[in-house]
CSV table of C-alpha atoms in Angstrom, one decimal:
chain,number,residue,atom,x,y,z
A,1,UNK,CA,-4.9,-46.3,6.4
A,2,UNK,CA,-1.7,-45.9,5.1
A,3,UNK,CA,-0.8,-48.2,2.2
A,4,UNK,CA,3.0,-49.5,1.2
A,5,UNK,CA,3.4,-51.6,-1.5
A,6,UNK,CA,6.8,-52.3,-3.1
A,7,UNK,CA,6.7,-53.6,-7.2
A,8,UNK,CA,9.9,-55.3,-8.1
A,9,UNK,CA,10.6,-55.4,-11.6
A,10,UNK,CA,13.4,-57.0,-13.3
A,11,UNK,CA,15.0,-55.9,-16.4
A,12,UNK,CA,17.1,-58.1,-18.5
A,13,UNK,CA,19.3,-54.9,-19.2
A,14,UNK,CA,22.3,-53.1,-17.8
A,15,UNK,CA,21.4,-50.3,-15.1
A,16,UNK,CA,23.2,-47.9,-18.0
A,17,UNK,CA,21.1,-49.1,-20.7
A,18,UNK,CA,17.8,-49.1,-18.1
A,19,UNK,CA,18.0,-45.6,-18.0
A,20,UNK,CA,18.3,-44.3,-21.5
A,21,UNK,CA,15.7,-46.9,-22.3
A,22,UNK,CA,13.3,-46.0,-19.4
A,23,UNK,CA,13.3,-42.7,-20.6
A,24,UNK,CA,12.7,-43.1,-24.2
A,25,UNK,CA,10.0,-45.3,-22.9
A,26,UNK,CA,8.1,-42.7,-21.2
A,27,UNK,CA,8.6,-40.1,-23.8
A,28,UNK,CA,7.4,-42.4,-26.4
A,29,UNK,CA,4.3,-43.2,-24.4
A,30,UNK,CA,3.3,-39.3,-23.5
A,31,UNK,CA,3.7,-38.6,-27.4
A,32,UNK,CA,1.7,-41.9,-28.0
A,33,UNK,CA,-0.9,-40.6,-25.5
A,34,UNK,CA,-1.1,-36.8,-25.9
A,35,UNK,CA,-3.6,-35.3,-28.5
A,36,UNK,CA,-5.3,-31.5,-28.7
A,37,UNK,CA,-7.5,-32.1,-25.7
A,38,UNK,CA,-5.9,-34.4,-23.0
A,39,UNK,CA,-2.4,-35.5,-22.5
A,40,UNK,CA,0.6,-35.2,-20.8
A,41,UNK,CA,2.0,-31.1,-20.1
A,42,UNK,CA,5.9,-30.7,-19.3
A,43,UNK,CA,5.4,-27.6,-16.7
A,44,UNK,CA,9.4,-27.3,-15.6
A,45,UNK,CA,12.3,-29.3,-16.1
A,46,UNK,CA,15.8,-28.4,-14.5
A,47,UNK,CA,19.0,-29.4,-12.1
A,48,UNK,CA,18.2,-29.7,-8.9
A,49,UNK,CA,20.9,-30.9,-5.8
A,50,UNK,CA,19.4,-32.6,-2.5
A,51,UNK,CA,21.2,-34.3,0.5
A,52,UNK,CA,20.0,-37.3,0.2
A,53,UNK,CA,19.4,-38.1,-3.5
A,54,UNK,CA,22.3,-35.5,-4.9
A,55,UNK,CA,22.2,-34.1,-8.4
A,56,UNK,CA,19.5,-34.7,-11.0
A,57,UNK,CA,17.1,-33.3,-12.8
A,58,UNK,CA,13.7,-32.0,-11.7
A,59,UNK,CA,10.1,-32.4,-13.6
A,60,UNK,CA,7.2,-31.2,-12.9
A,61,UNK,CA,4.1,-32.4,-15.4
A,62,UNK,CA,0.2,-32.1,-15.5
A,63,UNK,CA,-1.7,-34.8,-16.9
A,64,UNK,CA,-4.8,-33.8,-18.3
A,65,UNK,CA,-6.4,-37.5,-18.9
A,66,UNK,CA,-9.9,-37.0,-18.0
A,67,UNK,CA,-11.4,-39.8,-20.4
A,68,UNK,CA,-9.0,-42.4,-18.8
A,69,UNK,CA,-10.4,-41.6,-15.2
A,70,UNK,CA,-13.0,-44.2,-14.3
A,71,UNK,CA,-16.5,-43.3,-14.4
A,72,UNK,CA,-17.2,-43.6,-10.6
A,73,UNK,CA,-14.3,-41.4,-10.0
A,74,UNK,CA,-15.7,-38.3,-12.3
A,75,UNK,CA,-18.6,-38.1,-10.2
A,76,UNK,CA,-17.2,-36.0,-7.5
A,77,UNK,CA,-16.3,-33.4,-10.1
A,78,UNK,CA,-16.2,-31.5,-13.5
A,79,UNK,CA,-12.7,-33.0,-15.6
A,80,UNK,CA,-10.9,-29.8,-14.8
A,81,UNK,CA,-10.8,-31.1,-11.8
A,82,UNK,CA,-9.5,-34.3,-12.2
A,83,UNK,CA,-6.1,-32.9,-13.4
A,84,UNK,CA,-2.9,-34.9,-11.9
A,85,UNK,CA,-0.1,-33.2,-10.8
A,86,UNK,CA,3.7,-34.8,-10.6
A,87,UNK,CA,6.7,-33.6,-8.8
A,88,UNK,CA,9.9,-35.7,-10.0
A,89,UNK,CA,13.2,-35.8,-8.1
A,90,UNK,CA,15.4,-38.2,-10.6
A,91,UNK,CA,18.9,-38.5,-9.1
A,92,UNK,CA,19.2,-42.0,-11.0
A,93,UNK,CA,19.6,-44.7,-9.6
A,94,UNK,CA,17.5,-43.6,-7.0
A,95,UNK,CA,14.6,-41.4,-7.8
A,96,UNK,CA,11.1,-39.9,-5.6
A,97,UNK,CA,7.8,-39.1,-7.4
A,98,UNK,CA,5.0,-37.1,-5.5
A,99,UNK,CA,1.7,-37.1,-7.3
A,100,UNK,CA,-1.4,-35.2,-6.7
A,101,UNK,CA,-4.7,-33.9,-7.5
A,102,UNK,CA,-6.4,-30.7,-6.5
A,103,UNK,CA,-9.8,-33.1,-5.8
A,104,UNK,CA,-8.3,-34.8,-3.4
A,105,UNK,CA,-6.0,-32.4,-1.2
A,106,UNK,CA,-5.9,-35.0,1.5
A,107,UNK,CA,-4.6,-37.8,-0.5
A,108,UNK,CA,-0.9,-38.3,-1.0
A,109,UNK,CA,0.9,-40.9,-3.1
A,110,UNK,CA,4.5,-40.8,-3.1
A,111,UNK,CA,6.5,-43.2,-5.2
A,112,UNK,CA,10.6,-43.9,-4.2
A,113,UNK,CA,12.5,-45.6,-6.8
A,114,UNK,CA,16.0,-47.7,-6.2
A,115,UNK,CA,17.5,-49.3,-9.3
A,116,UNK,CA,20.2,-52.3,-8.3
A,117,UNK,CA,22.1,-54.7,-10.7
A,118,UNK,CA,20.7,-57.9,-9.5
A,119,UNK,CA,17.4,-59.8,-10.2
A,120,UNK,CA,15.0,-58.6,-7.4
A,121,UNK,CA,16.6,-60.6,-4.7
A,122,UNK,CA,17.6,-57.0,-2.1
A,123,UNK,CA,14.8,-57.3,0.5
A,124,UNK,CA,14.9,-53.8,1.9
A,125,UNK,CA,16.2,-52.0,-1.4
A,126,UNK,CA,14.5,-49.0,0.7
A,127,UNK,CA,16.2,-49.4,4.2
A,128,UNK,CA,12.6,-49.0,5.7
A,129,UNK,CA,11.8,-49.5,9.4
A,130,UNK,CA,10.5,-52.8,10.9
A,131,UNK,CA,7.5,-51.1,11.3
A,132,UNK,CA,7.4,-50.3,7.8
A,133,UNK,CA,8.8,-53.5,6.6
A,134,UNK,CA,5.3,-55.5,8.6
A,135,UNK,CA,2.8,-52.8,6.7
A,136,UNK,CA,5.0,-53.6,3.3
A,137,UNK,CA,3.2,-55.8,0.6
A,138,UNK,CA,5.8,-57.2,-2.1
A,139,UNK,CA,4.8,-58.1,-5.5
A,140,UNK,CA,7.5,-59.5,-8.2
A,141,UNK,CA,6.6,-58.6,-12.1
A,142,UNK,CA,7.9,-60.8,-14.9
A,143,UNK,CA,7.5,-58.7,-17.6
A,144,UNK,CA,7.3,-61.7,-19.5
A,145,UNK,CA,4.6,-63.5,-17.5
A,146,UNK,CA,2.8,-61.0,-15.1
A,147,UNK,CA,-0.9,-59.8,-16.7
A,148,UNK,CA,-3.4,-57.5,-15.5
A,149,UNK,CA,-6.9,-57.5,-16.5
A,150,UNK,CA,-8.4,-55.0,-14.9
A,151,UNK,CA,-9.9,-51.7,-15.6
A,152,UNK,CA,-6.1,-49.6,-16.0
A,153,UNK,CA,-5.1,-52.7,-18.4
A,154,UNK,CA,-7.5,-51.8,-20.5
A,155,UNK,CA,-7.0,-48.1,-20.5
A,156,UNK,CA,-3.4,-47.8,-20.6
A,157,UNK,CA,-3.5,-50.4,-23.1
A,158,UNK,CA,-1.7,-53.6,-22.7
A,159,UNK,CA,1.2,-54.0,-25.3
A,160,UNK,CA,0.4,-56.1,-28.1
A,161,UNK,CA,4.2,-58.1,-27.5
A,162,UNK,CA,4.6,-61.8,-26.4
A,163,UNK,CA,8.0,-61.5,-24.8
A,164,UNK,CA,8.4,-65.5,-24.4
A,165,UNK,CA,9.2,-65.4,-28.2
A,166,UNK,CA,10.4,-62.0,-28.6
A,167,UNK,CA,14.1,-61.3,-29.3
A,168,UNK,CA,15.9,-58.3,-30.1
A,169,UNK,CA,17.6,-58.2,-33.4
A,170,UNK,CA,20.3,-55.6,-31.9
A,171,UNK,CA,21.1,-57.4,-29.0
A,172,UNK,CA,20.4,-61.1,-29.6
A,173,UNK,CA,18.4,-60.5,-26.2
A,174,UNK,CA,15.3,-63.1,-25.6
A,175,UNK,CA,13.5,-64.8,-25.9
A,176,UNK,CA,12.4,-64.3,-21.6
A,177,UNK,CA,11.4,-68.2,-21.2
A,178,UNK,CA,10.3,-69.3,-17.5
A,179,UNK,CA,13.2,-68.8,-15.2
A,180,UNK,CA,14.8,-66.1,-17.4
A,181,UNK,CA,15.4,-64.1,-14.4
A,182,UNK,CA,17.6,-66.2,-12.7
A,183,UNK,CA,19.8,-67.0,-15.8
A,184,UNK,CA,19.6,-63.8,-18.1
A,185,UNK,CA,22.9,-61.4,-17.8
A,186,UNK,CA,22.7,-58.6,-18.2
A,187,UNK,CA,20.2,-58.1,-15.3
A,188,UNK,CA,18.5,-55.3,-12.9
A,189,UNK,CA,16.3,-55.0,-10.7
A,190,UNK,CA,14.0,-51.1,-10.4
A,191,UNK,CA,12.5,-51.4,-6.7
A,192,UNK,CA,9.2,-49.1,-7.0
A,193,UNK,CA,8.2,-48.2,-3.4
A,194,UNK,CA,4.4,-46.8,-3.5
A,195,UNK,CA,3.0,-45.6,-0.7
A,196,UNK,CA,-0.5,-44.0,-0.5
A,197,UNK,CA,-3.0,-42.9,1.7
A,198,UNK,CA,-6.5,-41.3,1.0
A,199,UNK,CA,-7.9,-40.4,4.5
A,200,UNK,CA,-11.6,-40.2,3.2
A,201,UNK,CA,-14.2,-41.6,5.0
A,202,UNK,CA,-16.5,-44.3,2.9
A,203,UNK,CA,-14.2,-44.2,-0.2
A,204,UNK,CA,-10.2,-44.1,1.1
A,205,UNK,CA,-9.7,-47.9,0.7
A,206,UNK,CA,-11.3,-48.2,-2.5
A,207,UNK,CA,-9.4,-45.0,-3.9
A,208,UNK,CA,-6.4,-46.3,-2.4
A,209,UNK,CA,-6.7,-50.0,-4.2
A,210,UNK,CA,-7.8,-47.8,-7.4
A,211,UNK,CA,-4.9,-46.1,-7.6
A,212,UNK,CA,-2.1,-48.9,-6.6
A,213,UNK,CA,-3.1,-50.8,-9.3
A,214,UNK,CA,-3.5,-48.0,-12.1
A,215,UNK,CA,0.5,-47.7,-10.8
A,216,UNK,CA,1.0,-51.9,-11.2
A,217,UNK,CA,-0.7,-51.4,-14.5
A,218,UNK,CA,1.7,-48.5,-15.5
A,219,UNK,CA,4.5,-50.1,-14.5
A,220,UNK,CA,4.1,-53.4,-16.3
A,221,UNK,CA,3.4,-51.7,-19.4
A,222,UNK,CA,6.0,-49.0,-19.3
A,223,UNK,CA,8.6,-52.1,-18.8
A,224,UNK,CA,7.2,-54.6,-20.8
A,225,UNK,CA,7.6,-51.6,-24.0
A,226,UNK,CA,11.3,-50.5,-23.0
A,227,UNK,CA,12.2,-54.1,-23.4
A,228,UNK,CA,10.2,-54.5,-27.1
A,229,UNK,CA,11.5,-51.4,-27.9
A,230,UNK,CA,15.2,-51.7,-26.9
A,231,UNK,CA,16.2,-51.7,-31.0
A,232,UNK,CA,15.0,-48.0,-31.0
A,233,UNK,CA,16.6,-46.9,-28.3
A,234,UNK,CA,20.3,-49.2,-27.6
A,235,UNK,CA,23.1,-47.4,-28.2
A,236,UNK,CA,21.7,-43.8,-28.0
A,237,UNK,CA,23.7,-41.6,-25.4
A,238,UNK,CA,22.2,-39.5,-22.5
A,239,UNK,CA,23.0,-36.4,-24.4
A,240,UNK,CA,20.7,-37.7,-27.3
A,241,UNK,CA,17.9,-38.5,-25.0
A,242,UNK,CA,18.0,-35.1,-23.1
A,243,UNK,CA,17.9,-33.6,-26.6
A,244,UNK,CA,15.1,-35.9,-27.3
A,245,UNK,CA,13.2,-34.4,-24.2
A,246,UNK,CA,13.5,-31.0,-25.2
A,247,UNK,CA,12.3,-31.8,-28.6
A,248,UNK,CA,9.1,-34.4,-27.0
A,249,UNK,CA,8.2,-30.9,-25.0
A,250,UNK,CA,8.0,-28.7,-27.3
A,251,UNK,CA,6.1,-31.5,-29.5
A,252,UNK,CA,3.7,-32.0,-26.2
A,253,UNK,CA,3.2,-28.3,-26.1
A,254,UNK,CA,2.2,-27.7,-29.6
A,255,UNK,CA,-0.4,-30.8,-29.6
A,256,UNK,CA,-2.2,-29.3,-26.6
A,257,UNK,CA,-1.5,-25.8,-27.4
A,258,UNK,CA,0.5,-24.7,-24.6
A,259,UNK,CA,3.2,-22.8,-23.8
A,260,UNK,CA,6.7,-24.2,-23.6
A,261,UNK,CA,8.2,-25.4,-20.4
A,262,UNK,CA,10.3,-23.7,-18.2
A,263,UNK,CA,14.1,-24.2,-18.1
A,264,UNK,CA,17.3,-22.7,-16.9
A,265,UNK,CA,16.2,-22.4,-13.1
A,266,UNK,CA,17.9,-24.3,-10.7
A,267,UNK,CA,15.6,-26.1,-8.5
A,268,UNK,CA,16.1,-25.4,-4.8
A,269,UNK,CA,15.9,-29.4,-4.5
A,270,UNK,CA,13.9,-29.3,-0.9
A,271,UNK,CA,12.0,-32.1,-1.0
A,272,UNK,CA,10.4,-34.4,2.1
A,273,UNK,CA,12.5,-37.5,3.4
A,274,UNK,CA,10.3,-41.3,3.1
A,275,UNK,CA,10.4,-40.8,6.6
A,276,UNK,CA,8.9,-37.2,6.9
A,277,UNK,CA,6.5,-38.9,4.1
A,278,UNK,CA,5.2,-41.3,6.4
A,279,UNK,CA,5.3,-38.8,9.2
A,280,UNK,CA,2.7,-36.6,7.1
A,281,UNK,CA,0.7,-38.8,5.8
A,282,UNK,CA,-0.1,-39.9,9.1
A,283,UNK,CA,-1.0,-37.0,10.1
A,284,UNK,CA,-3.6,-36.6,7.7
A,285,UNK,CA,-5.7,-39.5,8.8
């Protein structure tokens, strides 16, 4: 069965500032988590121009995070294996993810990504179906109050930041006290549309659940840092953080001894609609 879930996480930043931040979030986080035997690989990253989505840039990475998969998981197959492989189409403010592993060649998880300048209050960010909009679960993060406990908290590693008394010594923004997402300015809202489907009898749902909530736990994290971090990163430019990405991939490829990415190549920017998505995901099952 086919599972949609939509995260809604609120920012209490400009959508200009939420993506330089964002991405010297994620940069800091691969370099945090990469080391001479697992990490994060940067295969490809160029211009690509779609229809829909328009111009952006293109990635294409392989995580090689074997320890972090859970033991149940590693049964199925040797850690070569286990490899996870992610297709990004970023036309921000709107954005499509495709990840997927060689194990499971039936399973598809596609993420779509809408960024707006309000505080999580759009109720089909996505312009889904109605059909799509009865199979949608919603789920709000306060980046100031939401937890997780479970298994991916613990391996992603939950940031060591209370946010309620947090405040940025740049900005003069925070503390985030109850109801901060209401009466906060600046404010934005990144709608995280996940939907994934593991048509494998005996074990889909539980892979399915697995999976959606190594995502809530990645997501809550990722924002919960770009917010403690925003001293590190406000005022930088984009040009600064595309030079910082060249300079985080060739850092990547010298800690896990590979070779540099590719660049230069215009990506033919073909690339399946959320409605072909749907469309073949259903087919699988």
């Amino acid at each position: 069965m086919v599972q949609i879930k939509e995260f809604r996480i609120v920012m209490p930043v400009s959508m200009e500032e939420y993506e330089i931040g964002l991405s010297y979030t994620i940069m800091k986080m691969e370099q945090q988590n990469t080391n001479s035997k697992e990490g994060v690989e940067v295969l490809q990253q160029v211009p690509f121009e779609d229809e829909k989505l328009g111009k952006g840039q293109f990635t294409s990475k392989d995580y090689h995070l074997q320890s972090k998969i859970p033991s149940w998981m590693k049964g199925f197959a040797p850690a070569s294996a286990l490899t996870v492989h992610e297709d990004s189409w970023c036309a921000y403010p709107n954005s499509r993810t495709v990840i997927k592993c060689p194990l499971f060649s039936k399973c598809s998880l596609t993420i779509d990504t809408v960024v707006r300048p309000d505080n999580g209050c759009s109720e089909n960010a996505h312009d889904l179906t109605r059909e799509q909009l009865a199979a949608r679960e919603v789920e709000i993060i306060d980046i100031a109050a939401s937890v997780s406990r479970d298994y991916w908290s613990k391996v992603i590693g939950a940031p060591n930041v209370d946010l309620t008394t947090f405040e940025s010594q740049r900005t003069k923004r925070g503390p985030l006290l109850k109801g901060w997402m209401d009466s906060r300015r600046p404010v934005m809202t990144t709608y995280k549309l996940v939907i994934m489907d593991a048509p494998i009898w005996g074990l889909g749902e539980r892979l399915e659940d697995c999976i959606i909530a190594g995502q809530r736990a990645l997501f809550l994290a990722c924002h919960r840092l770009c917010f403690a971090w925003i001293d590190e990163w406000y005022g930088m430019t984009l040009d600064q953080i595309r030079d910082m990405e060249r300079q985080t991939d060739m850092l990547l490829k010298k800690t896990l001894k590979k070779p540099a990415a590719k660049a230069g190549i215009k990506h033919d920017g073909k690339r399946k609609t959320l409605k072909d998505e749907i469309i073949a995901v259903g087919s699988c099952t």
